Coordinates of N, CA, C and O in Angstrom, one line a residue:
M25 N -14.5 12.5 -12.6 CA -14.6 11.1 -12.4 C -14.4 10.8 -10.9 O -13.4 11.2 -10.3
Q26 N -15.3 10.1 -10.3 CA -15.2 9.6 -8.9 C -14.7 8.2 -9.0 O -15.3 7.3 -9.5
T27 N -13.5 8.0 -8.5 CA -12.9 6.6 -8.6 C -13.4 5.7 -7.6 O -13.5 4.5 -7.8
R28 N -13.7 6.1 -6.4 CA -14.3 5.3 -5.3 C -14.7 6.3 -4.2 O -14.2 7.4 -4.1
G29 N -15.6 5.8 -3.4 CA -16.1 6.7 -2.4 C -15.1 7.4 -1.5 O -15.3 8.5 -1.0
T30 N -14.0 6.7 -1.2 CA -13.0 7.3 -0.3 C -12.1 8.3 -0.9 O -11.4 9.0 -0.2
V31 N -12.2 8.5 -2.2 CA -11.3 9.4 -2.9 C -11.8 10.8 -2.6 O -11.1 11.7 -2.2
G32 N -13.1 11.1 -2.9 CA -13.7 12.4 -2.6 C -13.3 13.5 -3.6 O -12.5 13.2 -4.6
Q33 N -13.7 14.7 -3.3 CA -13.5 15.8 -4.2 C -12.0 16.1 -4.4 O -11.5 16.3 -5.5
R34 N -11.2 16.1 -3.3 CA -9.8 16.4 -3.4 C -9.1 15.4 -4.3 O -8.2 15.7 -5.1
G35 N -9.4 14.1 -4.1 CA -8.8 13.1 -4.9 C -9.2 13.3 -6.4 O -8.3 13.2 -7.3
D36 N -10.4 13.7 -6.7 CA -10.8 14.0 -8.1 C -10.0 15.1 -8.7 O -9.6 15.1 -9.8
E37 N -9.8 16.2 -7.9 CA -9.0 17.3 -8.3 C -7.5 16.9 -8.7 O -7.0 17.3 -9.7
V38 N -7.0 16.1 -7.8 CA -5.6 15.6 -8.0 C -5.6 14.7 -9.3 O -4.7 14.9 -10.1
L39 N -6.5 13.8 -9.4 CA -6.6 13.0 -10.6 C -6.7 13.8 -11.9 O -6.1 13.4 -12.9
A40 N -7.5 14.9 -11.9 CA -7.7 15.7 -13.0 C -6.4 16.4 -13.5 O -6.1 16.6 -14.7
Q41 N -5.5 16.6 -12.5 CA -4.2 17.3 -12.9 C -3.1 16.4 -13.2 O -2.1 16.8 -13.8
C42 N -3.2 15.1 -12.9 CA -2.1 14.2 -13.1 C -2.5 13.0 -13.9 O -3.2 12.1 -13.4
P43 N -2.2 12.9 -15.2 CA -2.6 11.8 -16.0 C -2.2 10.4 -15.5 O -3.0 9.5 -15.6
G44 N -1.1 10.2 -14.9 CA -0.7 8.9 -14.3 C -1.5 8.5 -13.2 O -1.9 7.4 -13.1
L45 N -1.9 9.5 -12.3 CA -2.8 9.2 -11.2 C -4.2 8.9 -11.7 O -4.9 8.1 -11.1
R46 N -4.6 9.6 -12.8 CA -5.9 9.4 -13.3 C -6.0 7.9 -13.8 O -7.0 7.2 -13.5
R47 N -5.0 7.4 -14.4 CA -4.9 6.0 -14.8 C -5.1 5.0 -13.6 O -5.9 4.1 -13.7
L48 N -4.4 5.3 -12.5 CA -4.5 4.5 -11.3 C -5.9 4.5 -10.8 O -6.5 3.5 -10.4
G49 N -6.5 5.7 -10.8 CA -7.9 5.9 -10.3 C -8.9 5.1 -11.2 O -9.8 4.5 -10.7
E50 N -8.7 5.2 -12.5 CA -9.6 4.5 -13.4 C -9.5 3.0 -13.2 O -10.5 2.3 -13.3
D51 N -8.2 2.5 -13.0 CA -8.1 1.1 -12.8 C -8.8 0.6 -11.5 O -9.5 -0.4 -11.5
S52 N -8.7 1.4 -10.5 CA -9.4 1.1 -9.2 C -10.9 1.1 -9.4 O -11.6 0.2 -8.9
C53 N -11.4 2.1 -10.2 CA -12.8 2.2 -10.5 C -13.3 1.0 -11.3 O -14.4 0.4 -10.9
R54 N -12.6 0.5 -12.3 CA -12.9 -0.6 -13.1 C -13.0 -1.9 -12.2 O -13.9 -2.7 -12.4
E55 N -12.0 -2.0 -11.3 CA -12.0 -3.2 -10.5 C -13.2 -3.2 -9.6 O -13.9 -4.3 -9.4
H56 N -13.6 -2.1 -9.0 CA -14.8 -2.0 -8.2 C -16.0 -2.3 -9.0 O -16.9 -3.0 -8.5
E57 N -16.2 -1.7 -10.2 CA -17.4 -2.0 -11.0 C -17.5 -3.4 -11.4 O -18.6 -4.0 -11.4
A58 N -16.3 -4.1 -11.7 CA -16.4 -5.5 -12.1 C -16.9 -6.3 -10.9 O -17.5 -7.4 -11.1
F59 N -16.6 -5.9 -9.7 CA -17.0 -6.6 -8.5 C -18.5 -6.6 -8.2 O -19.1 -7.5 -7.7
Q60 N -19.1 -5.4 -8.6 CA -20.5 -5.2 -8.3 C -21.4 -6.3 -8.8 O -21.3 -6.7 -10.0
G61 N -22.3 -6.8 -8.0 CA -23.2 -7.8 -8.4 C -22.7 -9.2 -8.7 O -23.3 -10.0 -9.3
V62 N -21.5 -9.5 -8.3 CA -20.9 -10.8 -8.6 C -21.4 -11.9 -7.8 O -21.4 -13.0 -8.1
G63 N -22.0 -11.6 -6.6 CA -22.5 -12.6 -5.8 C -21.7 -12.9 -4.6 O -21.3 -12.0 -3.9
N64 N -21.4 -14.2 -4.3 CA -20.7 -14.6 -3.1 C -19.2 -14.4 -3.3 O -18.4 -15.3 -3.1
Q65 N -18.8 -13.2 -3.6 CA -17.4 -12.8 -3.8 C -16.9 -11.9 -2.7 O -17.8 -11.2 -2.1
V66 N -15.6 -11.8 -2.5 CA -15.0 -10.9 -1.6 C -14.0 -10.0 -2.3 O -13.3 -10.5 -3.1
L67 N -14.1 -8.7 -2.1 CA -13.1 -7.8 -2.6 C -12.3 -7.3 -1.5 O -12.8 -6.6 -0.6
A68 N -11.0 -7.7 -1.5 CA -10.1 -7.2 -0.5 C -9.1 -6.3 -1.1 O -8.4 -6.7 -2.0
R69 N -9.3 -5.0 -0.8 CA -8.4 -4.0 -1.4 C -7.3 -3.6 -0.4 O -7.6 -3.4 0.8
G70 N -6.1 -3.5 -0.9 CA -5.0 -3.0 -0.1 C -3.9 -2.5 -0.9 O -3.9 -2.6 -2.2
P71 N -2.9 -2.0 -0.3 CA -1.8 -1.4 -1.0 C -0.9 -2.6 -1.5 O -1.2 -3.7 -1.3
A72 N 0.2 -2.2 -2.1 CA 1.2 -3.2 -2.5 C 1.7 -3.9 -1.3 O 1.8 -3.3 -0.2
T73 N 2.0 -5.2 -1.5 CA 2.5 -5.9 -0.3 C 3.9 -5.5 0.0 O 4.7 -5.2 -0.9
V74 N 4.3 -5.6 1.3 CA 5.7 -5.3 1.7 C 6.6 -6.4 1.2 O 7.8 -6.1 1.1
D75 N 6.1 -7.6 0.9 CA 6.9 -8.7 0.4 C 7.4 -8.4 -1.0 O 8.4 -9.0 -1.5
G76 N 6.8 -7.4 -1.7 CA 7.2 -7.1 -3.1 C 8.5 -6.3 -3.2 O 9.0 -6.0 -4.3
G77 N 9.1 -6.0 -2.1 CA 10.4 -5.2 -2.1 C 10.2 -3.8 -1.6 O 9.2 -3.2 -1.8
L78 N 11.3 -3.3 -1.0 CA 11.2 -2.0 -0.5 C 12.2 -1.0 -1.2 O 12.5 0.1 -0.7
G79 N 12.7 -1.4 -2.3 CA 13.6 -0.6 -3.1 C 15.0 -1.1 -3.2 O 15.5 -1.7 -2.4
P80 N 15.6 -0.8 -4.4 CA 16.9 -1.3 -4.7 C 18.0 -0.7 -3.8 O 19.1 -1.3 -3.7
E81 N 17.8 0.4 -3.1 CA 18.8 1.0 -2.3 C 18.8 0.5 -0.8 O 19.6 0.9 0.0
L82 N 17.9 -0.4 -0.5 CA 17.8 -0.9 0.9 C 19.1 -1.5 1.4 O 19.5 -1.2 2.5
P83 N 19.8 -2.3 0.6 CA 21.1 -2.9 1.0 C 22.1 -1.8 1.4 O 23.0 -2.0 2.2
Q84 N 22.0 -0.6 0.8 CA 22.9 0.5 1.1 C 22.3 1.4 2.3 O 22.9 2.4 2.5
G85 N 21.3 0.9 2.9 CA 20.7 1.6 4.1 C 19.8 2.8 3.7 O 19.6 3.7 4.5
K86 N 19.2 2.8 2.5 CA 18.3 3.9 2.1 C 17.0 3.3 1.7 O 16.9 2.3 0.9
L87 N 15.9 3.9 2.2 CA 14.5 3.7 1.8 C 14.1 4.9 1.0 O 13.8 5.9 1.6
V88 N 14.2 4.8 -0.3 CA 14.0 6.0 -1.2 C 12.6 6.0 -1.7 O 12.1 5.0 -2.2
T89 N 12.0 7.2 -1.6 CA 10.6 7.4 -2.0 C 10.3 8.8 -2.4 O 11.0 9.7 -2.0
A90 N 9.3 8.9 -3.3 CA 8.8 10.2 -3.7 C 7.6 10.6 -2.8 O 7.0 11.7 -2.9
T91 N 7.2 9.8 -1.9 CA 6.1 10.0 -1.0 C 6.6 11.0 0.2 O 7.7 10.8 0.7
S92 N 5.8 11.9 0.6 CA 6.1 12.8 1.7 C 6.4 12.0 3.0 O 5.8 11.0 3.2
P93 N 7.3 12.5 3.8 CA 7.7 11.8 5.0 C 6.5 11.8 6.0 O 6.4 11.0 6.9
Q94 N 5.5 12.7 5.8 CA 4.3 12.7 6.7 C 3.2 11.8 6.3 O 2.2 11.6 7.0
T95 N 3.3 11.3 5.1 CA 2.2 10.4 4.5 C 2.2 9.1 5.2 O 3.2 8.4 5.3
V96 N 1.0 8.7 5.7 CA 0.8 7.4 6.4 C 0.5 6.4 5.3 O -0.5 6.6 4.5
L97 N 1.2 5.3 5.2 CA 1.0 4.3 4.2 C 0.4 3.0 4.8 O 0.8 2.6 5.9
A98 N -0.6 2.5 4.2 CA -1.2 1.3 4.5 C -0.3 0.1 4.1 O 0.1 0.2 2.9
L99 N 0.0 -0.8 4.9 CA 1.0 -1.9 4.6 C 0.3 -3.2 4.8 O -0.4 -3.4 5.8
I100 N 0.6 -4.2 4.0 CA 0.1 -5.5 4.1 C 1.1 -6.6 3.7 O 1.9 -6.3 2.8
C101 N 1.0 -7.7 4.3 CA 1.9 -8.9 3.9 C 1.1 -9.8 3.0 O -0.1 -10.1 3.3
S102 N 1.8 -10.4 2.1 CA 1.1 -11.3 1.1 C 0.5 -12.5 1.9 O -0.6 -13.0 1.5
G103 N 1.1 -13.0 2.9 CA 0.5 -14.1 3.7 C -0.8 -13.8 4.3 O -1.7 -14.7 4.5
D104 N -1.0 -12.5 4.6 CA -2.3 -12.1 5.2 C -3.4 -12.2 4.2 O -4.6 -12.5 4.5
F105 N -3.1 -11.9 2.9 CA -4.1 -12.1 1.8 C -4.5 -13.6 1.7 O -5.7 -13.9 1.6
G106 N -3.5 -14.5 1.8 CA -3.8 -15.9 1.7 C -4.7 -16.4 2.8 O -5.6 -17.1 2.6
A107 N -4.4 -15.9 4.0 CA -5.2 -16.2 5.2 C -6.6 -15.7 5.0 O -7.6 -16.4 5.4
A108 N -6.8 -14.5 4.4 CA -8.1 -14.0 4.2 C -8.9 -14.8 3.2 O -10.1 -15.1 3.4
V109 N -8.2 -15.3 2.2 CA -8.9 -16.1 1.2 C -9.3 -17.4 1.8 O -10.5 -17.9 1.6
A110 N -8.5 -18.0 2.6 CA -8.8 -19.3 3.3 C -10.0 -19.1 4.2 O -10.9 -19.9 4.3
A111 N -10.1 -17.9 4.9 CA -11.2 -17.7 5.8 C -12.5 -17.5 5.0 O -13.6 -17.9 5.4
A112 N -12.4 -16.8 3.9 CA -13.6 -16.5 3.1 C -14.1 -17.8 2.5 O -15.4 -18.0 2.4
V113 N -13.2 -18.7 2.1 CA -13.7 -20.0 1.6 C -14.3 -20.9 2.7 O -15.3 -21.5 2.5
A114 N -13.7 -20.8 3.9 CA -14.2 -21.6 5.0 C -15.5 -21.1 5.5 O -16.3 -21.9 6.0
E115 N -15.7 -19.8 5.5 CA -16.9 -19.2 6.1 C -17.5 -18.2 5.1 O -17.5 -17.0 5.4
P116 N -18.1 -18.6 4.0 CA -18.5 -17.7 3.0 C -19.7 -16.8 3.5 O -19.7 -15.6 3.0
G117 N -20.5 -17.2 4.4 CA -21.5 -16.4 4.9 C -21.0 -15.1 5.6 O -21.7 -14.1 5.5
N118 N -19.9 -15.2 6.2 CA -19.3 -14.1 7.0 C -18.7 -13.1 6.0 O -18.5 -11.9 6.4
F119 N -18.5 -13.5 4.8 CA -17.8 -12.6 3.8 C -18.6 -12.3 2.6 O -18.1 -11.7 1.6
H120 N -19.9 -12.6 2.6 CA -20.8 -12.4 1.4 C -20.7 -11.0 0.9 O -21.1 -10.1 1.7
E121 N -20.2 -10.8 -0.3 CA -20.1 -9.5 -0.9 C -19.4 -8.5 -0.1 O -19.6 -7.3 -0.2
A122 N -18.4 -8.9 0.7 CA -17.7 -8.0 1.6 C -16.6 -7.2 0.7 O -16.1 -7.8 -0.2
E123 N -16.4 -6.0 1.1 CA -15.4 -5.2 0.5 C -14.5 -4.8 1.7 O -14.9 -4.0 2.5
I124 N -13.3 -5.3 1.8 CA -12.4 -5.1 2.9 C -11.2 -4.3 2.5 O -10.5 -4.6 1.6
E125 N -11.1 -3.1 3.1 CA -9.8 -2.3 3.0 C -8.8 -3.0 3.9 O -8.9 -3.0 5.1
F126 N -7.8 -3.6 3.3 CA -7.0 -4.6 4.0 C -5.6 -4.0 4.3 O -4.8 -3.7 3.4
A127 N -5.2 -3.9 5.5 CA -3.9 -3.5 5.9 C -3.5 -4.2 7.3 O -4.3 -4.4 8.1
G128 N -2.2 -4.4 7.4 CA -1.7 -4.9 8.6 C -1.1 -3.9 9.5 O -0.9 -4.1 10.7
D129 N -0.8 -2.7 8.9 CA -0.2 -1.6 9.6 C -0.4 -0.4 8.8 O -0.7 -0.4 7.7
A130 N -0.1 0.8 9.5 CA -0.2 2.1 8.8 C 1.0 2.9 9.4 O 0.9 3.3 10.6
L131 N 2.0 3.2 8.6 CA 3.2 3.9 9.1 C 3.7 4.9 8.0 O 3.4 4.8 6.8
T132 N 4.4 5.9 8.5 CA 5.1 6.8 7.6 C 6.5 6.2 7.1 O 6.9 5.2 7.7
H133 N 7.1 6.7 6.1 CA 8.4 6.2 5.7 C 9.5 6.3 6.8 O 10.2 5.3 7.0
P134 N 9.5 7.4 7.5 CA 10.5 7.4 8.7 C 10.2 6.3 9.7 O 11.1 5.7 10.2
E135 N 8.9 6.0 10.0 CA 8.6 4.9 10.9 C 9.0 3.6 10.3 O 9.4 2.7 11.0
I136 N 8.8 3.4 9.0 CA 9.2 2.2 8.3 C 10.7 2.0 8.4 O 11.2 0.9 8.8
S137 N 11.4 3.1 8.1 CA 12.9 2.9 8.2 C 13.4 2.7 9.6 O 14.3 1.9 9.8
D138 N 12.7 3.3 10.6 CA 13.1 3.0 12.0 C 12.9 1.5 12.4 O 13.7 0.9 13.0
T139 N 11.7 1.0 11.9 CA 11.4 -0.4 12.2 C 12.4 -1.3 11.5 O 12.9 -2.3 12.1
L140 N 12.8 -1.0 10.2 CA 13.7 -1.8 9.5 C 15.1 -1.7 10.2 O 15.8 -2.7 10.2
S141 N 15.5 -0.5 10.7 CA 16.8 -0.4 11.4 C 16.8 -1.3 12.6 O 17.8 -2.0 12.8
K142 N 15.8 -1.3 13.4 CA 15.7 -2.2 14.6 C 15.8 -3.7 14.2 O 16.5 -4.4 14.8
A143 N 15.0 -4.0 13.2 CA 15.0 -5.5 12.8 C 16.3 -5.9 12.2 O 16.7 -7.1 12.4
S144 N 16.9 -5.1 11.4 CA 18.1 -5.5 10.7 C 19.4 -5.3 11.4 O 20.4 -5.8 11.1
G145 N 19.3 -4.4 12.5 CA 20.5 -4.2 13.3 C 21.5 -3.2 12.6 O 22.6 -3.1 13.0
R146 N 21.0 -2.5 11.6 CA 21.8 -1.5 10.9 C 21.0 -0.3 10.6 O 19.7 -0.3 10.5
E147 N 21.6 0.9 10.4 CA 20.9 2.1 10.1 C 20.3 2.1 8.7 O 21.0 1.9 7.7
I148 N 19.0 2.3 8.7 CA 18.3 2.5 7.4 C 17.5 3.9 7.5 O 16.8 4.1 8.4
T149 N 17.8 4.7 6.5 CA 17.2 6.1 6.5 C 16.2 6.3 5.4 O 16.4 5.8 4.3
A150 N 15.1 6.9 5.7 CA 14.1 7.3 4.7 C 14.6 8.5 3.9 O 15.0 9.5 4.6
V151 N 14.7 8.4 2.6 CA 15.1 9.5 1.8 C 14.0 9.9 0.8 O 13.5 9.1 0.1
S152 N 13.7 11.2 0.9 CA 12.6 11.7 0.0 C 13.3 12.3 -1.3 O 14.2 13.1 -1.2
V153 N 12.7 11.9 -2.4 CA 13.2 12.4 -3.7 C 12.0 13.0 -4.5 O 10.9 12.7 -4.1
S154 N 12.3 13.7 -5.5 CA 11.2 14.3 -6.4 C 10.6 13.1 -7.2 O 11.2 12.1 -7.4
W155 N 9.4 13.4 -7.8 CA 8.7 12.5 -8.7 C 9.6 12.2 -9.8 O 9.8 11.0 -10.3
E156 N 10.3 13.2 -10.4 CA 11.1 13.1 -11.6 C 12.3 12.1 -11.2 O 12.6 11.3 -12.1
E157 N 12.9 12.3 -10.1 CA 14.0 11.4 -9.7 C 13.5 10.0 -9.6 O 14.2 9.0 -10.0
Q158 N 12.4 9.8 -9.0 CA 11.8 8.5 -8.8 C 11.4 7.8 -10.1 O 11.6 6.6 -10.3
E159 N 10.9 8.6 -11.0 CA 10.6 8.1 -12.3 C 11.8 7.6 -13.0 O 11.8 6.6 -13.7
Q160 N 12.9 8.4 -12.9 CA 14.2 8.0 -13.5 C 14.7 6.6 -12.9 O 15.2 5.8 -13.6
R161 N 14.5 6.5 -11.6 CA 15.0 5.3 -10.9 C 14.1 4.1 -11.2 O 14.7 3.0 -11.4
L162 N 12.8 4.2 -11.0 CA 11.9 3.1 -11.0 C 10.9 3.1 -12.1 O 10.1 2.1 -12.2
G163 N 10.7 4.1 -12.9 CA 9.7 4.2 -13.9 C 8.5 5.0 -13.4 O 8.2 5.1 -12.2
A164 N 7.7 5.5 -14.4 CA 6.5 6.3 -14.1 C 5.5 5.6 -13.2 O 4.9 6.2 -12.3
P165 N 5.1 4.3 -13.5 CA 4.1 3.7 -12.7 C 4.4 3.7 -11.2 O 3.5 4.0 -10.3
M166 N 5.7 3.4 -10.8 CA 6.0 3.4 -9.4 C 6.0 4.8 -8.8 O 5.5 5.0 -7.7
A167 N 6.5 5.8 -9.6 CA 6.5 7.2 -9.1 C 5.1 7.7 -9.0 O 4.8 8.3 -8.0
D168 N 4.2 7.4 -9.9 CA 2.8 7.8 -9.9 C 2.2 7.2 -8.6 O 1.4 7.9 -7.9
G169 N 2.4 5.9 -8.3 CA 1.8 5.3 -7.2 C 2.3 5.9 -5.9 O 1.5 6.1 -4.9
Q170 N 3.5 6.4 -5.8 CA 4.0 7.1 -4.6 C 3.3 8.4 -4.4 O 3.0 8.8 -3.3
I171 N 3.1 9.1 -5.5 CA 2.4 10.4 -5.4 C 0.9 10.2 -5.1 O 0.3 11.0 -4.4
W172 N 0.4 9.1 -5.6 CA -1.0 8.7 -5.3 C -1.2 8.6 -3.8 O -2.1 9.1 -3.2
N173 N -0.2 8.0 -3.2 CA -0.2 7.9 -1.7 C -0.3 9.2 -1.0 O -1.0 9.4 0.0
D174 N 0.5 10.2 -1.5 CA 0.4 11.5 -0.9 C -0.9 12.2 -1.0 O -1.4 12.8 -0.1
H175 N -1.5 12.1 -2.2 CA -2.7 12.9 -2.5 C -4.0 12.2 -2.3 O -5.1 12.8 -2.0
V176 N -4.0 10.8 -2.4 CA -5.3 10.1 -2.3 C -5.1 9.0 -1.2 O -5.7 8.9 -0.2
G177 N -4.1 8.1 -1.5 CA -3.8 7.0 -0.6 C -4.8 5.9 -0.5 O -5.8 5.9 -1.2
Y178 N -4.5 5.0 0.4 CA -5.4 3.8 0.7 C -5.9 4.0 2.1 O -5.2 4.2 3.0
P179 N -7.2 3.9 2.2 CA -7.8 4.1 3.5 C -7.7 2.9 4.4 O -8.1 3.0 5.6
A180 N -7.1 1.8 3.9 CA -7.0 0.6 4.7 C -6.3 0.8 6.0 O -5.3 1.4 6.1
R181 N -6.8 0.2 7.1 CA -6.2 0.2 8.4 C -6.5 -1.2 9.0 O -7.5 -1.9 8.7
P182 N -5.7 -1.7 10.0 CA -5.8 -3.0 10.5 C -7.2 -3.3 11.1 O -7.7 -4.4 10.9
H183 N -7.9 -2.3 11.6 CA -9.2 -2.6 12.2 C -10.2 -3.0 11.2 O -11.2 -3.6 11.5
H184 N -10.0 -2.6 9.9 CA -11.0 -3.0 8.9 C -11.0 -4.5 8.7 O -12.1 -5.1 8.6
A185 N -9.9 -5.1 8.7 CA -9.8 -6.6 8.6 C -10.3 -7.3 9.9 O -11.0 -8.3 9.8
A186 N -10.0 -6.7 11.0 CA -10.4 -7.2 12.3 C -12.0 -7.3 12.4 O -12.5 -8.2 13.1
R187 N -12.7 -6.5 11.7 CA -14.2 -6.6 11.7 C -14.7 -7.9 11.2 O -15.7 -8.3 11.5
Y188 N -13.9 -8.5 10.4 CA -14.2 -9.8 9.8 C -13.5 -11.0 10.5 O -13.5 -12.1 10.0
G189 N -12.9 -10.7 11.6 CA -12.2 -11.7 12.4 C -10.9 -12.1 11.8 O -10.3 -13.1 12.2
L190 N -10.3 -11.3 10.9 CA -9.1 -11.5 10.3 C -7.9 -10.9 11.1 O -8.1 -9.7 11.5
T191 N -6.9 -11.6 11.3 CA -5.7 -11.0 12.0 C -4.7 -10.7 10.9 O -4.6 -11.4 9.9
T192 N -4.0 -9.7 11.1 CA -3.0 -9.3 10.1 C -1.6 -9.1 10.8 O -1.5 -9.0 12.0
T193 N -0.6 -9.1 10.0 CA 0.8 -9.0 10.5 C 1.2 -7.6 10.6 O 1.1 -6.9 9.6
T194 N 1.7 -7.1 11.7 CA 2.2 -5.7 11.7 C 3.5 -5.7 11.0 O 4.2 -6.7 10.7
F195 N 3.9 -4.5 10.6 CA 5.2 -4.3 9.9 C 6.4 -4.8 10.7 O 7.3 -5.4 10.3
E196 N 6.3 -4.5 12.0 CA 7.4 -4.9 12.9 C 7.5 -6.4 13.0 O 8.6 -7.0 13.0
Q197 N 6.3 -7.1 13.0 CA 6.4 -8.6 13.0 C 7.0 -9.1 11.7 O 7.8 -10.0 11.7
W198 N 6.5 -8.5 10.6 CA 7.0 -8.9 9.3 C 8.6 -8.7 9.2 O 9.3 -9.6 8.8
A199 N 9.0 -7.5 9.6 CA 10.4 -7.2 9.6 C 11.3 -8.2 10.4 O 12.4 -8.6 10.1
A200 N 10.7 -8.6 11.6 CA 11.5 -9.5 12.5 C 11.6 -10.9 11.9 O 12.5 -11.6 12.2
Q201 N 10.8 -11.2 10.9 CA 10.8 -12.6 10.3 C 11.8 -12.6 9.1 O 12.0 -13.7 8.5
Q202 N 12.3 -11.5 8.6 CA 13.1 -11.4 7.4 C 14.6 -11.7 7.7 O 15.1 -11.6 8.8
D203 N 15.3 -12.2 6.7 CA 16.7 -12.5 6.7 C 17.4 -11.2 6.3 O 17.3 -10.8 5.1
W204 N 18.0 -10.5 7.1 CA 18.6 -9.2 6.8 C 20.1 -9.3 6.5 O 20.8 -8.3 6.4
T205 N 20.5 -10.5 6.1 CA 21.9 -10.7 5.7 C 22.1 -10.0 4.3 O 21.3 -10.2 3.4
V206 N 23.0 -9.1 4.2 CA 23.3 -8.4 3.0 C 24.3 -9.2 2.1 O 25.4 -9.5 2.6
P207 N 23.9 -9.6 0.9 CA 24.8 -10.4 0.1 C 26.0 -9.6 -0.2 O 26.0 -8.4 -0.4
A208 N 27.1 -10.4 -0.3 CA 28.4 -9.8 -0.7 C 28.4 -9.4 -2.1 O 27.8 -10.0 -3.0
A209 N 29.1 -8.3 -2.4 CA 29.1 -7.8 -3.8 C 30.0 -8.6 -4.7 O 30.9 -9.2 -4.3

């Protein structure tokens, strides 16, 4: 099964070995097929938004992941999606049947934790755990998604959105806008 053009042979091999990843690939393929021939529609694909949370251990100074420390992650802010929708509605001709790999930044987990440390004024460390540990902590779908990033990932990079005149928020900009007050226990 070829899930999308950017997955390629290596991605197909990984999907064949991992049922959870195969499900993620099939979902991506169905979304792409549903989009085909729709007309004046825009498909903006991107990773999970950074606004969705960075893990329950963040208040304790840990960014825990099953993703390899060397894996570059495409990152996007939910506000950037809203701005893209507004631009597509305002100028439909510029976005006719566009497929945009949408990201505001591309960083590794150690780079993410460094950025969070600077923005929050406290030490945040990237911690790598096994898939099994992550499944215990957050469930199989989250653990599968993190392994997906290692083996397949999202090709989205900021310059893809820039081709359409869209500006995106870097992770550093996003982090600087957050309230890093840790609630008292």
